[in-house]
mmCIF file of C-alpha atoms and ligand atoms in Angstrom:
data_model
loop_
_atom_site.group_PDB
_atom_site.id
_atom_site.type_symbol
_atom_site.label_atom_id
_atom_site.label_comp_id
_atom_site.label_asym_id
_atom_site.label_seq_id
_atom_site.Cartn_x
_atom_site.Cartn_y
_atom_site.Cartn_z
ATOM 1 C CA UNK A 1 71.445 35.433 77.090
ATOM 2 C CA UNK A 2 71.638 35.681 73.289
ATOM 3 C CA UNK A 3 73.038 32.640 71.509
ATOM 4 C CA UNK A 4 75.010 33.560 68.419
ATOM 5 C CA UNK A 5 75.167 31.466 65.254
ATOM 6 C CA UNK A 6 78.813 30.580 64.459
ATOM 7 C CA UNK A 7 79.175 32.996 61.545
ATOM 8 C CA UNK A 8 77.806 35.832 63.626
ATOM 9 C CA UNK A 9 80.038 34.763 66.485
ATOM 10 C CA UNK A 10 83.103 35.222 64.240
ATOM 11 C CA UNK A 11 81.917 38.622 63.052
ATOM 12 C CA UNK A 12 81.292 39.742 66.625
ATOM 13 C CA UNK A 13 84.742 38.512 67.672
ATOM 14 C CA UNK A 14 86.316 40.458 64.794
ATOM 15 C CA UNK A 15 84.466 43.678 65.715
ATOM 16 C CA UNK A 16 85.316 43.284 69.410
ATOM 17 C CA UNK A 17 89.007 42.693 68.611
ATOM 18 C CA UNK A 18 89.070 45.872 66.506
ATOM 19 C CA UNK A 19 87.301 47.858 69.248
ATOM 20 C CA UNK A 20 89.833 46.617 71.752
ATOM 21 C CA UNK A 21 92.761 47.476 69.494
ATOM 22 C CA UNK A 22 91.705 50.799 67.982
ATOM 23 C CA UNK A 23 88.568 51.861 69.902
ATOM 24 C CA UNK A 24 86.429 51.761 66.755
ATOM 25 C CA UNK A 25 85.367 49.307 64.056
ATOM 26 C CA UNK A 26 83.734 50.040 60.696
ATOM 27 C CA UNK A 27 81.564 47.438 58.976
ATOM 28 C CA UNK A 28 80.603 48.211 55.398
ATOM 29 C CA UNK A 29 77.529 47.001 53.558
ATOM 30 C CA UNK A 30 75.350 46.244 56.576
ATOM 31 C CA UNK A 31 72.514 48.019 54.750
ATOM 32 C CA UNK A 32 72.089 48.109 51.001
ATOM 33 C CA UNK A 33 72.513 51.522 49.409
ATOM 34 C CA UNK A 34 68.792 51.447 48.606
ATOM 35 C CA UNK A 35 67.823 50.766 52.223
ATOM 36 C CA UNK A 36 70.211 53.469 53.431
ATOM 37 C CA UNK A 37 68.647 55.916 50.956
ATOM 38 C CA UNK A 38 65.086 55.015 52.029
ATOM 39 C CA UNK A 39 65.910 55.518 55.708
ATOM 40 C CA UNK A 40 67.730 58.750 54.895
ATOM 41 C CA UNK A 41 64.664 60.112 53.074
ATOM 42 C CA UNK A 42 62.482 59.388 56.108
ATOM 43 C CA UNK A 43 64.969 60.997 58.505
ATOM 44 C CA UNK A 44 65.296 64.090 56.326
ATOM 45 C CA UNK A 45 61.494 64.338 56.249
ATOM 46 C CA UNK A 46 61.548 64.373 60.060
ATOM 47 C CA UNK A 47 64.396 66.887 60.067
ATOM 48 C CA UNK A 48 62.417 69.258 57.898
ATOM 49 C CA UNK A 49 61.849 72.369 59.996
ATOM 50 C CA UNK A 50 64.332 71.345 62.691
ATOM 51 C CA UNK A 51 66.645 74.329 63.323
ATOM 52 C CA UNK A 52 70.444 74.176 63.493
ATOM 53 C CA UNK A 53 72.163 73.459 66.786
ATOM 54 C CA UNK A 54 72.090 75.759 69.834
ATOM 55 C CA UNK A 55 75.805 75.728 70.629
ATOM 56 C CA UNK A 56 79.158 74.799 69.045
ATOM 57 C CA UNK A 57 78.909 71.225 70.351
ATOM 58 C CA UNK A 58 75.574 70.577 68.605
ATOM 59 C CA UNK A 59 76.911 72.601 65.660
ATOM 60 C CA UNK A 60 75.142 75.734 64.441
ATOM 61 C CA UNK A 61 74.942 74.252 60.923
ATOM 62 C CA UNK A 62 74.062 70.767 62.118
ATOM 63 C CA UNK A 63 70.505 69.543 62.559
ATOM 64 C CA UNK A 64 69.841 66.942 65.238
ATOM 65 C CA UNK A 65 66.892 64.650 65.671
ATOM 66 C CA UNK A 66 66.240 63.449 69.202
ATOM 67 C CA UNK A 67 63.589 61.055 70.623
ATOM 68 C CA UNK A 68 64.061 58.970 67.492
ATOM 69 C CA UNK A 69 62.126 55.940 68.712
ATOM 70 C CA UNK A 70 59.072 58.081 69.402
ATOM 71 C CA UNK A 71 59.143 59.487 65.856
ATOM 72 C CA UNK A 72 59.901 56.688 63.406
ATOM 73 C CA UNK A 73 60.085 52.927 63.103
ATOM 74 C CA UNK A 74 62.748 52.842 60.374
ATOM 75 C CA UNK A 75 65.563 52.580 62.921
ATOM 76 C CA UNK A 76 64.119 49.719 64.988
ATOM 77 C CA UNK A 77 65.935 46.952 63.063
ATOM 78 C CA UNK A 78 69.170 48.931 63.275
ATOM 79 C CA UNK A 79 68.921 49.362 67.043
ATOM 80 C CA UNK A 80 68.374 45.592 67.274
ATOM 81 C CA UNK A 81 70.963 44.513 64.697
ATOM 82 C CA UNK A 82 72.362 41.154 65.941
ATOM 83 C CA UNK A 83 75.980 41.974 65.103
ATOM 84 C CA UNK A 84 75.752 45.297 66.902
ATOM 85 C CA UNK A 85 73.999 43.818 69.936
ATOM 86 C CA UNK A 86 76.460 40.914 70.060
ATOM 87 C CA UNK A 87 79.427 43.302 70.055
ATOM 88 C CA UNK A 88 77.778 45.551 72.650
ATOM 89 C CA UNK A 89 77.180 42.598 74.980
ATOM 90 C CA UNK A 90 80.863 41.693 74.701
ATOM 91 C CA UNK A 91 81.943 45.263 75.444
ATOM 92 C CA UNK A 92 79.364 46.459 77.983
ATOM 93 C CA UNK A 93 78.295 43.131 79.481
ATOM 94 C CA UNK A 94 74.821 41.614 79.185
ATOM 95 C CA UNK A 95 72.924 44.527 80.714
ATOM 96 C CA UNK A 96 72.887 47.608 78.496
ATOM 97 C CA UNK A 97 70.310 50.071 77.233
ATOM 98 C CA UNK A 98 69.816 52.872 74.745
ATOM 99 C CA UNK A 99 71.380 56.115 75.915
ATOM 100 C CA UNK A 100 71.309 59.042 73.466
ATOM 101 C CA UNK A 101 70.216 57.970 69.967
ATOM 102 C CA UNK A 102 70.526 61.031 67.722
ATOM 103 C CA UNK A 103 70.134 61.800 64.041
ATOM 104 C CA UNK A 104 73.013 64.075 63.016
ATOM 105 C CA UNK A 105 72.891 65.948 59.728
ATOM 106 C CA UNK A 106 76.074 68.005 59.363
ATOM 107 C CA UNK A 107 75.307 70.858 57.008
ATOM 108 C CA UNK A 108 77.546 72.630 54.482
ATOM 109 C CA UNK A 109 79.955 75.032 56.146
ATOM 110 C CA UNK A 110 79.857 73.318 59.538
ATOM 111 C CA UNK A 111 83.084 73.536 61.535
ATOM 112 C CA UNK A 112 84.845 70.640 63.251
ATOM 113 C CA UNK A 113 83.207 69.554 66.485
ATOM 114 C CA UNK A 114 85.502 69.534 69.503
ATOM 115 C CA UNK A 115 87.071 66.153 70.260
ATOM 116 C CA UNK A 116 85.393 64.482 73.203
ATOM 117 C CA UNK A 117 84.666 61.138 74.855
ATOM 118 C CA UNK A 118 80.983 60.178 75.044
ATOM 119 C CA UNK A 119 81.471 58.608 78.490
ATOM 120 C CA UNK A 120 82.591 61.916 80.018
ATOM 121 C CA UNK A 121 79.004 62.805 80.935
ATOM 122 C CA UNK A 122 79.425 60.325 83.806
ATOM 123 C CA UNK A 123 81.628 61.398 86.752
ATOM 124 C CA UNK A 124 83.234 57.989 87.190
ATOM 125 C CA UNK A 125 86.931 57.730 88.119
ATOM 126 C CA UNK A 126 89.278 55.898 85.747
ATOM 127 C CA UNK A 127 90.177 53.211 85.069
ATOM 128 C CA UNK A 128 86.725 51.680 84.808
ATOM 129 C CA UNK A 129 85.075 49.085 82.591
ATOM 130 C CA UNK A 130 83.562 50.308 79.315
ATOM 131 C CA UNK A 131 80.298 52.078 80.187
ATOM 132 C CA UNK A 132 79.266 53.557 76.840
ATOM 133 C CA UNK A 133 79.470 52.475 73.208
ATOM 134 C CA UNK A 134 78.192 54.336 70.192
ATOM 135 C CA UNK A 135 77.007 53.059 66.830
ATOM 136 C CA UNK A 136 77.124 55.479 63.907
ATOM 137 C CA UNK A 137 74.981 54.449 60.920
ATOM 138 C CA UNK A 138 75.838 56.214 57.654
ATOM 139 C CA UNK A 139 72.984 57.238 55.334
ATOM 140 C CA UNK A 140 75.279 59.204 53.026
ATOM 141 C CA UNK A 141 78.813 58.357 52.033
ATOM 142 C CA UNK A 142 80.975 59.697 54.869
ATOM 143 C CA UNK A 143 84.036 61.486 53.435
ATOM 144 C CA UNK A 144 86.766 63.717 54.806
ATOM 145 C CA UNK A 145 85.204 66.558 52.816
ATOM 146 C CA UNK A 146 81.606 66.212 54.068
ATOM 147 C CA UNK A 147 82.217 65.693 57.794
ATOM 148 C CA UNK A 148 83.080 62.039 58.379
ATOM 149 C CA UNK A 149 83.539 61.470 62.110
ATOM 150 C CA UNK A 150 87.153 62.161 63.081
ATOM 151 C CA UNK A 151 88.794 60.164 65.809
ATOM 152 C CA UNK A 152 92.106 59.406 67.469
ATOM 153 C CA UNK A 153 92.646 55.684 67.015
ATOM 154 C CA UNK A 154 93.795 53.996 70.214
ATOM 155 C CA UNK A 155 92.876 56.972 72.415
ATOM 156 C CA UNK A 156 90.500 54.773 74.423
ATOM 157 C CA UNK A 157 93.592 53.430 76.146
ATOM 158 C CA UNK A 158 94.793 56.731 77.595
ATOM 159 C CA UNK A 159 93.381 58.766 80.460
ATOM 160 C CA UNK A 160 94.564 62.166 79.192
ATOM 161 C CA UNK A 161 93.301 63.990 76.125
ATOM 162 C CA UNK A 162 95.342 63.287 72.994
ATOM 163 C CA UNK A 163 98.057 65.847 72.158
ATOM 164 C CA UNK A 164 97.140 68.470 69.525
ATOM 165 C CA UNK A 165 99.392 66.759 66.963
ATOM 166 C CA UNK A 166 97.854 63.293 67.471
ATOM 167 C CA UNK A 167 97.250 61.639 64.096
ATOM 168 C CA UNK A 168 93.609 61.958 63.090
ATOM 169 C CA UNK A 169 91.600 59.171 61.478
ATOM 170 C CA UNK A 170 88.472 59.979 59.477
ATOM 171 C CA UNK A 171 85.682 57.413 59.474
ATOM 172 C CA UNK A 172 85.238 57.371 55.729
ATOM 173 C CA UNK A 173 82.597 54.814 54.831
ATOM 174 C CA UNK A 174 79.954 54.307 52.155
ATOM 175 C CA UNK A 175 76.244 54.805 52.914
ATOM 176 C CA UNK A 176 74.888 51.640 54.529
ATOM 177 C CA UNK A 177 77.971 51.167 56.737
ATOM 178 C CA UNK A 178 78.101 51.280 60.485
ATOM 179 C CA UNK A 179 80.879 52.310 62.847
ATOM 180 C CA UNK A 180 80.976 51.114 66.442
ATOM 181 C CA UNK A 181 83.158 53.163 68.794
ATOM 182 C CA UNK A 182 83.820 53.062 72.477
ATOM 183 C CA UNK A 183 82.634 55.796 74.826
ATOM 184 C CA UNK A 184 86.268 56.144 75.903
ATOM 185 C CA UNK A 185 87.468 57.028 72.370
ATOM 186 C CA UNK A 186 88.278 60.684 71.581
ATOM 187 C CA UNK A 187 86.304 61.701 68.500
ATOM 188 C CA UNK A 188 84.114 64.454 67.048
ATOM 189 C CA UNK A 189 82.094 65.357 63.994
ATOM 190 C CA UNK A 190 84.135 66.534 61.002
ATOM 191 C CA UNK A 191 83.892 69.881 59.209
ATOM 192 C CA UNK A 192 81.676 69.858 56.123
ATOM 193 C CA UNK A 193 83.418 71.610 53.229
ATOM 194 C CA UNK A 194 80.940 70.457 50.569
ATOM 195 C CA UNK A 195 77.577 71.859 49.477
ATOM 196 C CA UNK A 196 75.686 68.721 50.591
ATOM 197 C CA UNK A 197 74.769 67.620 54.098
ATOM 198 C CA UNK A 198 76.081 64.432 55.723
ATOM 199 C CA UNK A 199 73.448 62.324 57.482
ATOM 200 C CA UNK A 200 74.183 59.736 60.137
ATOM 201 C CA UNK A 201 72.449 58.372 63.202
ATOM 202 C CA UNK A 202 74.482 57.772 66.343
ATOM 203 C CA UNK A 203 72.596 55.106 68.302
ATOM 204 C CA UNK A 204 74.333 55.274 71.643
ATOM 205 C CA UNK A 205 74.081 52.609 74.340
ATOM 206 C CA UNK A 206 75.289 52.493 77.937
ATOM 207 C CA UNK A 207 75.390 50.100 80.873
ATOM 208 C CA UNK A 208 71.854 49.817 82.164
ATOM 209 C CA UNK A 209 72.698 50.808 85.741
ATOM 210 C CA UNK A 210 73.500 54.318 84.489
ATOM 211 C CA UNK A 211 71.022 57.069 83.774
ATOM 212 C CA UNK A 212 70.602 57.160 79.968
ATOM 213 C CA UNK A 213 71.409 60.404 78.224
ATOM 214 C CA UNK A 214 67.826 60.809 76.979
ATOM 215 C CA UNK A 215 64.784 60.084 79.173
ATOM 216 C CA UNK A 216 63.176 57.624 76.776
ATOM 217 C CA UNK A 217 60.327 56.760 79.126
ATOM 218 C CA UNK A 218 58.956 60.307 78.709
ATOM 219 C CA UNK A 219 59.369 60.160 74.920
ATOM 220 C CA UNK A 220 58.088 56.651 74.211
ATOM 221 C CA UNK A 221 55.083 56.449 76.519
ATOM 222 C CA UNK A 222 53.541 53.106 77.520
ATOM 223 C CA UNK A 223 50.837 53.148 74.802
ATOM 224 C CA UNK A 224 53.518 53.410 72.136
ATOM 225 C CA UNK A 225 55.933 51.084 73.929
ATOM 226 C CA UNK A 226 53.289 48.320 73.885
ATOM 227 C CA UNK A 227 53.445 48.334 70.078
ATOM 228 C CA UNK A 228 57.227 47.848 69.918
ATOM 229 C CA UNK A 229 59.370 44.734 69.772
ATOM 230 C CA UNK A 230 59.916 43.521 73.356
ATOM 231 C CA UNK A 231 63.712 43.797 73.057
ATOM 232 C CA UNK A 232 63.418 47.393 71.858
ATOM 233 C CA UNK A 233 61.262 48.417 74.779
ATOM 234 C CA UNK A 234 63.709 46.735 77.137
ATOM 235 C CA UNK A 235 66.487 48.776 75.551
ATOM 236 C CA UNK A 236 64.397 51.921 75.996
ATOM 237 C CA UNK A 237 64.319 51.253 79.732
ATOM 238 C CA UNK A 238 61.127 49.260 80.268
ATOM 239 C CA UNK A 239 63.298 46.837 82.139
ATOM 240 C CA UNK A 240 65.295 46.325 85.300
ATOM 241 C CA UNK A 241 68.995 45.964 85.934
ATOM 242 C CA UNK A 242 69.071 42.782 88.029
ATOM 243 C CA UNK A 243 67.943 42.226 90.598
ATOM 244 C CA UNK A 244 65.513 45.149 90.674
ATOM 245 C CA UNK A 245 67.036 48.529 89.731
ATOM 246 C CA UNK A 246 64.278 50.372 87.856
ATOM 247 C CA UNK A 247 61.159 48.810 89.359
ATOM 248 C CA UNK A 248 57.803 50.608 89.258
ATOM 249 C CA UNK A 249 55.578 50.329 92.289
ATOM 250 C CA UNK A 250 57.667 47.316 93.301
ATOM 251 C CA UNK A 251 57.163 45.555 89.964
ATOM 252 C CA UNK A 252 59.038 44.954 86.734
ATOM 253 C CA UNK A 253 58.096 47.770 84.268
ATOM 254 C CA UNK A 254 56.875 45.125 81.811
ATOM 255 C CA UNK A 255 54.064 44.428 84.306
ATOM 256 C CA UNK A 256 52.874 48.017 83.904
ATOM 257 C CA UNK A 257 52.845 47.652 80.118
ATOM 258 C CA UNK A 258 51.212 44.219 80.129
ATOM 259 C CA UNK A 259 49.469 43.731 83.482
ATOM 260 C CA UNK A 260 48.126 40.296 82.492
ATOM 261 C CA UNK A 261 51.433 38.917 81.217
ATOM 262 C CA UNK A 262 53.345 36.549 83.464
ATOM 263 C CA UNK A 263 56.122 38.192 85.469
ATOM 264 C CA UNK A 264 59.103 38.232 83.088
ATOM 265 C CA UNK A 265 62.367 36.773 84.319
ATOM 266 C CA UNK A 266 65.096 39.336 84.915
ATOM 267 C CA UNK A 267 66.221 39.464 81.311
ATOM 268 C CA UNK A 268 69.185 41.225 79.815
ATOM 269 C CA UNK A 269 68.636 44.952 80.114
HETATM 270 O O1 LIG B 1 78.408 63.326 63.787
HETATM 271 C C1 LIG B 1 79.480 62.804 64.084
HETATM 272 O O2 LIG B 1 80.233 62.337 63.239
HETATM 273 C C2 LIG B 1 79.888 62.669 65.538
HETATM 274 C C3 LIG B 1 79.093 63.582 66.435
HETATM 275 C C4 LIG B 1 79.429 63.394 67.872
HETATM 276 O O3 LIG B 1 80.383 62.794 68.241
HETATM 277 C C5 LIG B 1 78.542 64.001 68.872
HETATM 278 O O4 LIG B 1 77.696 64.840 68.532
HETATM 279 O O5 LIG B 1 78.693 63.647 70.074
#
């Protein structure tokens, strides 16, 4: 179980209170503008040659980068950010994992994405505890004009879709900010009416007894996983949900990665 330093504890409590109230919470200045720019340059290098989306949901003028943790190391500290992980533990419980981390570059001329809830990929009756939470990192300034995520504040509390005239909030935030939002919140990418693209990475997490959206274990193979921070490889699924969901040949997956290491305790997934 992670122990939080008092300052961090207060920040986590603030984020969790905002998630509970509105379904989302924006934190500005988590990365410096310089760091956001450096990461953005690397992501755009990886996006070079990636075609636009294959359907309206992906966005025909939006480029998406999947299998992020197989392709770059610049996002590792973000996936492991203590404030983010602290808030996720409060929302999802101690056992969560990466689900569908995706780079999303909304290009000029892109239309609004349909409003949706990220948790709707799971056929679980409501009400249920929070199963999914998403973390959108901004590498450009997010504005209404360039496709800032739009959302219906408070819609995580209702079972039905929001009415067409529900007031829309736009997640405007400077590069280097992060927005956490619940999987039960209605939201979607915004339309981009500028001549510049809008780059963000949605690092999505879910309860670790669910199947993650992306099959990370086929993207980040054991040889690569061995080189990663232990907590990151746990989050990628080299782990069990206690007592033993996810074993390999009857053993904790960590034993496959490091056969000589002592059997790890059943740690937070
Ligand atoms: O890019 C965004 O702002 C949100 C995209 C989104 O919600 C999605 O693709 O599921």
